[in-house]
mmCIF file of C-alpha atoms in Angstrom:
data_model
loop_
_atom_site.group_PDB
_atom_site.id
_atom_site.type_symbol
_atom_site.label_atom_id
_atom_site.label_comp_id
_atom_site.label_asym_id
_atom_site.label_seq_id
_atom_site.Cartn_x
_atom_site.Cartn_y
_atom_site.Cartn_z
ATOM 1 C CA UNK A 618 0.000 0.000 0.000
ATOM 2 C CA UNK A 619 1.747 3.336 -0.655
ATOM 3 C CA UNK A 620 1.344 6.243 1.393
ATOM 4 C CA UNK A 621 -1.161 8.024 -1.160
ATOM 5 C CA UNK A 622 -3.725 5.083 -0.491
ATOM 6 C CA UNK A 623 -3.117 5.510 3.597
ATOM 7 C CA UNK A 624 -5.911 7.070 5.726
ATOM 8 C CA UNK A 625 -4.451 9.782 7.480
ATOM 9 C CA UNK A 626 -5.523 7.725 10.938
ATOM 10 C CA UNK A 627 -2.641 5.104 9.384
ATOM 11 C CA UNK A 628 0.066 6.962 9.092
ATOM 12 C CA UNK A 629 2.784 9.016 11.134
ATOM 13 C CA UNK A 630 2.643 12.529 11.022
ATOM 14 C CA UNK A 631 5.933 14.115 12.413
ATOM 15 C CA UNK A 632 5.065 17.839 13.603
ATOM 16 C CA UNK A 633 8.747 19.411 13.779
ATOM 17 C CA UNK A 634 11.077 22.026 13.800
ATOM 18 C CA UNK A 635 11.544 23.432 10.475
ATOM 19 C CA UNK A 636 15.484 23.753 11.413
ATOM 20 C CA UNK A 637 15.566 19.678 11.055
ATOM 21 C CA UNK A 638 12.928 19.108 8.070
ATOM 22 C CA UNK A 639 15.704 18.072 5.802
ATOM 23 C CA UNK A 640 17.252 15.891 8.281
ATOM 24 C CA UNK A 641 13.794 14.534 8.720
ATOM 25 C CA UNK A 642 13.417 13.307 5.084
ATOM 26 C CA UNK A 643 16.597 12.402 4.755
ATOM 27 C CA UNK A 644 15.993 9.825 7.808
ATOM 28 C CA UNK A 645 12.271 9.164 6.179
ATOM 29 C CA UNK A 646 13.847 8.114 2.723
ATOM 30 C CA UNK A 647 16.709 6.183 4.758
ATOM 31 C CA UNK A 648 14.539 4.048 7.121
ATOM 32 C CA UNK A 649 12.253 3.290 3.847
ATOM 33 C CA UNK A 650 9.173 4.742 6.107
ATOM 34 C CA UNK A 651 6.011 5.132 3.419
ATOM 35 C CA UNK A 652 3.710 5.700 6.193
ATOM 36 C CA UNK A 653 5.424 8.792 7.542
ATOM 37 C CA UNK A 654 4.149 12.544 6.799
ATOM 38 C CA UNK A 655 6.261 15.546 7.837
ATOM 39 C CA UNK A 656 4.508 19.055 8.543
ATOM 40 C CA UNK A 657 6.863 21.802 9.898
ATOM 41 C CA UNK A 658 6.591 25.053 12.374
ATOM 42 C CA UNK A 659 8.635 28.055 11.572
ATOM 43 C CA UNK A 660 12.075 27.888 11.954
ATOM 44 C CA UNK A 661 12.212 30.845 13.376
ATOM 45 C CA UNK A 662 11.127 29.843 16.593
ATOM 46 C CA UNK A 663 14.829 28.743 17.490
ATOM 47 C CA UNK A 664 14.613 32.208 18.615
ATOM 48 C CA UNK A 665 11.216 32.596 20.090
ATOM 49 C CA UNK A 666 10.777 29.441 22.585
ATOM 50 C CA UNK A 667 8.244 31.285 24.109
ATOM 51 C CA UNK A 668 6.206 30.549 20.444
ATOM 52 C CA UNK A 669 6.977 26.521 20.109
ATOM 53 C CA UNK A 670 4.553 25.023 23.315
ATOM 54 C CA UNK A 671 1.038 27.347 21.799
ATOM 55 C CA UNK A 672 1.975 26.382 17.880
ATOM 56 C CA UNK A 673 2.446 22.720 18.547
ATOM 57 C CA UNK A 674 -0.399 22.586 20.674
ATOM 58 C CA UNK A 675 -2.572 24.375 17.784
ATOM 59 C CA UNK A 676 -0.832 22.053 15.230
ATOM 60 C CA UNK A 677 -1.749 18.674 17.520
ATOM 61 C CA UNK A 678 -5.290 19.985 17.382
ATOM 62 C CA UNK A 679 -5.471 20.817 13.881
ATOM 63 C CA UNK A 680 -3.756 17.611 12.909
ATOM 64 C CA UNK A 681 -6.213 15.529 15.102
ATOM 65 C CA UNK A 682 -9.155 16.967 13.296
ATOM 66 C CA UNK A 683 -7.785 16.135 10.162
ATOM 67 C CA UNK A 684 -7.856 12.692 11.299
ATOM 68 C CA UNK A 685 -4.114 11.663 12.394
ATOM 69 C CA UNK A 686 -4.344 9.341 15.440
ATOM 70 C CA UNK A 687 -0.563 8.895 15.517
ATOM 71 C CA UNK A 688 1.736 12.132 15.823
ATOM 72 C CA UNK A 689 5.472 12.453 16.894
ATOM 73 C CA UNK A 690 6.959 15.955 18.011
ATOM 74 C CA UNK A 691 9.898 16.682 16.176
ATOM 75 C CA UNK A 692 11.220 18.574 19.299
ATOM 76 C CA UNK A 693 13.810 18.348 21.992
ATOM 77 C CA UNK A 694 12.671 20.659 25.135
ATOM 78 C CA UNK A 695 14.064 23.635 22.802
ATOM 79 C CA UNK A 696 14.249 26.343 25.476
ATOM 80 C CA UNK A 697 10.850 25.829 26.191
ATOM 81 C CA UNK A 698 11.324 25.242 30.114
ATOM 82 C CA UNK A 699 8.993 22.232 30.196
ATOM 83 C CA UNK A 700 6.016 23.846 28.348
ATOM 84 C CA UNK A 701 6.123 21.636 25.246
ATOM 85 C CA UNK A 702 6.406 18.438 27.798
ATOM 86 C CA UNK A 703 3.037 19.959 28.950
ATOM 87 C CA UNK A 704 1.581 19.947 25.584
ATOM 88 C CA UNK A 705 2.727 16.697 24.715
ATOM 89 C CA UNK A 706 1.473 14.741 27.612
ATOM 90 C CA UNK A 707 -2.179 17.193 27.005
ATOM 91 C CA UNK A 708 -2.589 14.761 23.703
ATOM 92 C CA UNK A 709 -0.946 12.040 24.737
ATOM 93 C CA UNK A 710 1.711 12.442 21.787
ATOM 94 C CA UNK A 711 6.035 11.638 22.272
ATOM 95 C CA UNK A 712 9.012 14.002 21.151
ATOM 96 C CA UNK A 713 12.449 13.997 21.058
ATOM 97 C CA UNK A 714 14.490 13.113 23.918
ATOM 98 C CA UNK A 715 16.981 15.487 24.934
ATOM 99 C CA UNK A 716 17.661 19.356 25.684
ATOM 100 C CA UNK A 717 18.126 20.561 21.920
ATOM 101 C CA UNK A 718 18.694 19.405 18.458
ATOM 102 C CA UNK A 719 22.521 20.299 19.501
ATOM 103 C CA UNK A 720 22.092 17.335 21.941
ATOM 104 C CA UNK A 721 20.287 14.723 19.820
ATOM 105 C CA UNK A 722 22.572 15.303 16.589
ATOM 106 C CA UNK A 723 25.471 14.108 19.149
ATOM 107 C CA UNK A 724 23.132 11.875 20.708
ATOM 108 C CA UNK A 725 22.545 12.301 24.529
ATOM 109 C CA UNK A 726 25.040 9.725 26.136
ATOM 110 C CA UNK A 727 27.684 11.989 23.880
ATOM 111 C CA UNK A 728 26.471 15.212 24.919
ATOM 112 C CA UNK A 729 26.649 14.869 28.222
ATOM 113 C CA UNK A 730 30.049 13.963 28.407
ATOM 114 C CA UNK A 731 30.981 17.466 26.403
ATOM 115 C CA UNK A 732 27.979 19.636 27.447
ATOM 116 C CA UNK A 733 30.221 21.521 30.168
ATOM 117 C CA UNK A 734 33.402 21.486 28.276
ATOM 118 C CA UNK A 735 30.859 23.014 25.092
ATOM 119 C CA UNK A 736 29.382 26.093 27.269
ATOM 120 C CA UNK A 737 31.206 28.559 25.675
ATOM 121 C CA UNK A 738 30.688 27.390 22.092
ATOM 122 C CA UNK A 739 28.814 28.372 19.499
ATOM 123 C CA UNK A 740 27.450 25.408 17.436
ATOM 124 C CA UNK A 741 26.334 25.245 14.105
ATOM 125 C CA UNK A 742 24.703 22.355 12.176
ATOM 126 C CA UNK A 743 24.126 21.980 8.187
ATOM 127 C CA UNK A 744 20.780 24.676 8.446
ATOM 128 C CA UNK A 745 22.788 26.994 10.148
ATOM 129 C CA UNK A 746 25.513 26.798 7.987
ATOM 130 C CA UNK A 747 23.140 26.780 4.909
ATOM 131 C CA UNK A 748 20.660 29.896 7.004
ATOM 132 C CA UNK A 749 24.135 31.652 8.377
ATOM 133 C CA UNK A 750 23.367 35.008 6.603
ATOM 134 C CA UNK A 751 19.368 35.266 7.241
ATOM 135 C CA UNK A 752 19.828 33.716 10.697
ATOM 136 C CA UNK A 753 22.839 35.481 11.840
ATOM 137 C CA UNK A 754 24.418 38.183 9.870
ATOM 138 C CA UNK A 755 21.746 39.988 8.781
ATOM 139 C CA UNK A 756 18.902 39.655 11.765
ATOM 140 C CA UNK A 757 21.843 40.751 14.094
ATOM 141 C CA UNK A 758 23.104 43.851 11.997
ATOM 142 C CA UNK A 759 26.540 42.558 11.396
ATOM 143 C CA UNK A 760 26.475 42.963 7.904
ATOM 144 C CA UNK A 761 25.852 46.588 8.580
ATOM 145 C CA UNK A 762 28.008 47.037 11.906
ATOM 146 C CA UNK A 763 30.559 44.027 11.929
ATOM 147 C CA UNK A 764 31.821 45.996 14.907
ATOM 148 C CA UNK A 765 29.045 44.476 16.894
ATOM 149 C CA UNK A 766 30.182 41.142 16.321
ATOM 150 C CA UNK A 767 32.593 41.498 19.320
ATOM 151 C CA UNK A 768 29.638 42.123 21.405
ATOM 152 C CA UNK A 769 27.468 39.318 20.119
ATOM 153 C CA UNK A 770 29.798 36.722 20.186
ATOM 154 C CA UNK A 771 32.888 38.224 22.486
ATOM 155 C CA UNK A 772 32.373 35.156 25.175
ATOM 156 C CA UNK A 773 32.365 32.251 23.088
ATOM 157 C CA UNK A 774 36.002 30.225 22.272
ATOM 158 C CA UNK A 775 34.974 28.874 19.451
ATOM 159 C CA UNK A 776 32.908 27.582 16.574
ATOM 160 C CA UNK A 777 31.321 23.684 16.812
ATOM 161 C CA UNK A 778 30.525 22.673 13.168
ATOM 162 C CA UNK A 779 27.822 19.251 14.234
ATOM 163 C CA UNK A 780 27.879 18.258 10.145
ATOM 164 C CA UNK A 781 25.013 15.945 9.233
ATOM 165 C CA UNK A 782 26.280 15.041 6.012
ATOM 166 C CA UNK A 783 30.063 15.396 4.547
ATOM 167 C CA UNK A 784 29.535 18.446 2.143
ATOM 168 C CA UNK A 785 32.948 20.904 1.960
ATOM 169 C CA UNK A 786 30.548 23.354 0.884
ATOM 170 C CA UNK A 787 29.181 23.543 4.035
ATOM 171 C CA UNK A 788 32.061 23.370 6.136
ATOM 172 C CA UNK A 789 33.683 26.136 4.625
ATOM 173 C CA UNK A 790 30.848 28.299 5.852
ATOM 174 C CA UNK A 791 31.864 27.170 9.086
ATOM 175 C CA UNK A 792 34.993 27.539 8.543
ATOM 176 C CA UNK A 793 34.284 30.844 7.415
ATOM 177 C CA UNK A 794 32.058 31.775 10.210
ATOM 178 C CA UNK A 795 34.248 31.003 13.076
ATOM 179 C CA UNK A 796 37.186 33.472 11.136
ATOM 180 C CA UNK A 797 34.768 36.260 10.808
ATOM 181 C CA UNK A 798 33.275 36.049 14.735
ATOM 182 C CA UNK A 799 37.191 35.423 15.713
ATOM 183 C CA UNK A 800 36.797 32.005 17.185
ATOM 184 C CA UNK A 801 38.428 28.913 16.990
ATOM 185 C CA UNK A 802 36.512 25.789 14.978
ATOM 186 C CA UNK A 803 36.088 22.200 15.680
ATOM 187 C CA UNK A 804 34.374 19.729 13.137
ATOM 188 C CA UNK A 805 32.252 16.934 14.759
ATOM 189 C CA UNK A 806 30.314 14.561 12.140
ATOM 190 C CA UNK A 807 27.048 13.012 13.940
ATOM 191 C CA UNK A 808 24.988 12.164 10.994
ATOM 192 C CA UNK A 809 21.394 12.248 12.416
ATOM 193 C CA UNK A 810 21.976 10.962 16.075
ATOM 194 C CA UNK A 811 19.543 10.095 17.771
ATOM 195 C CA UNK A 812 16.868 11.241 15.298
ATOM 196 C CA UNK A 813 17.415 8.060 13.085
ATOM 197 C CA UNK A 814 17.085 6.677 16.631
ATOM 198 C CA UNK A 815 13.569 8.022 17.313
ATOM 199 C CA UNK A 816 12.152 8.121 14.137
ATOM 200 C CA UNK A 817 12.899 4.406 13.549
ATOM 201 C CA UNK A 818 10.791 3.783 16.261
ATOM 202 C CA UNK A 819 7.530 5.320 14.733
ATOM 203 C CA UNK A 820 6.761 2.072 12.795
#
């Protein structure tokens, strides 16, 4: 049965950051996983938290009505201080273990182990490297006043490049980025952590 012939009370329907969409799919075409349907909130909310808990619960709701009886949150806690866990139990629905997508790309065993030595870096992941000018440079100015950059980013060390996927392309920009903020730059390669991990479960 493809996924076209599916009810939507058959399949999966993954409600998730739009930072991980393509890391989604990719995970979705990896695992083989027909049955699974991806719908995204902005990814904008990285910066508004505050935003995540009300959306997803009006995205639950909206999704439920449609007819989905099975929905995953495509969320770590994501700054929201325990508000989306108070969502998600509300519908009865699971998301992704963990803190942040910082901490499931390394998976959470990892990230523990380097959380403290990691507090005063700045990670990036391949959307940030691919969103570096509309989510940093630009929102923050710096293309106007690079003097502000000292400001912005004077108490980090240096740049953490989590890479998904090997693309040179991409690590250049984070190359590139951790020159123009003046920071040092590590490379760690997680693939999808603990993503694949979750998402292989929704079966």
């Amino acid at each position: 049965m493809t996924n076209a012939q599916r009810t939507n009370a058959e399949k999966v329907l993954v409600i998730a950051c739009g930072m991980i969409a393509r890391e989604v799919l990719a995970v979705k075409e990896r695992l083989g996983f027909d049955h699974l349907e991806l719908t995204c909130l902005p990814a904008e909310f990285h910066y508004r938290p505050d935003k995540i808990a009300p959306a997803m619960d009006a995205a639950i709701e909206k999704a439920k009505a449609e007819g989905y009886q099975h929905i995953f949150v495509g969320y770590a806690d994501c700054g929201t201080g325990g508000h989306l866990d108070v969502v998600c139990e509300k519908h009865g629905v699971a998301r992704m273990a963990g803190p942040h997508c910082f901490a499931f790309y390394q998976g959470e065993a990892a990230f523990a182990k380097v959380a403290d030595g990691d507090m005063m870096s700045f990670y990036m992941t391949d959307f940030l490297c691919r969103q570096f000018d509309a989510f940093f440079i630009k929102p923050l100015g710096l293309d106007r006043h690079p003097e502000l950059i000292t400001d912005f980013f004077g108490n980090y060390e240096k740049v953490i490049y989590l890479a998904q996927t090997e693309d040179p392309a991409l690590e250049q920009v984070a190359k590139d980025a951790a020159v123009l903020l003046g920071l040092g730059y590590e490379k760690r390669f997680t693939g999808y952590g603990d993503l694949q991990r979750d998402l292989g479960k929704l079966k």
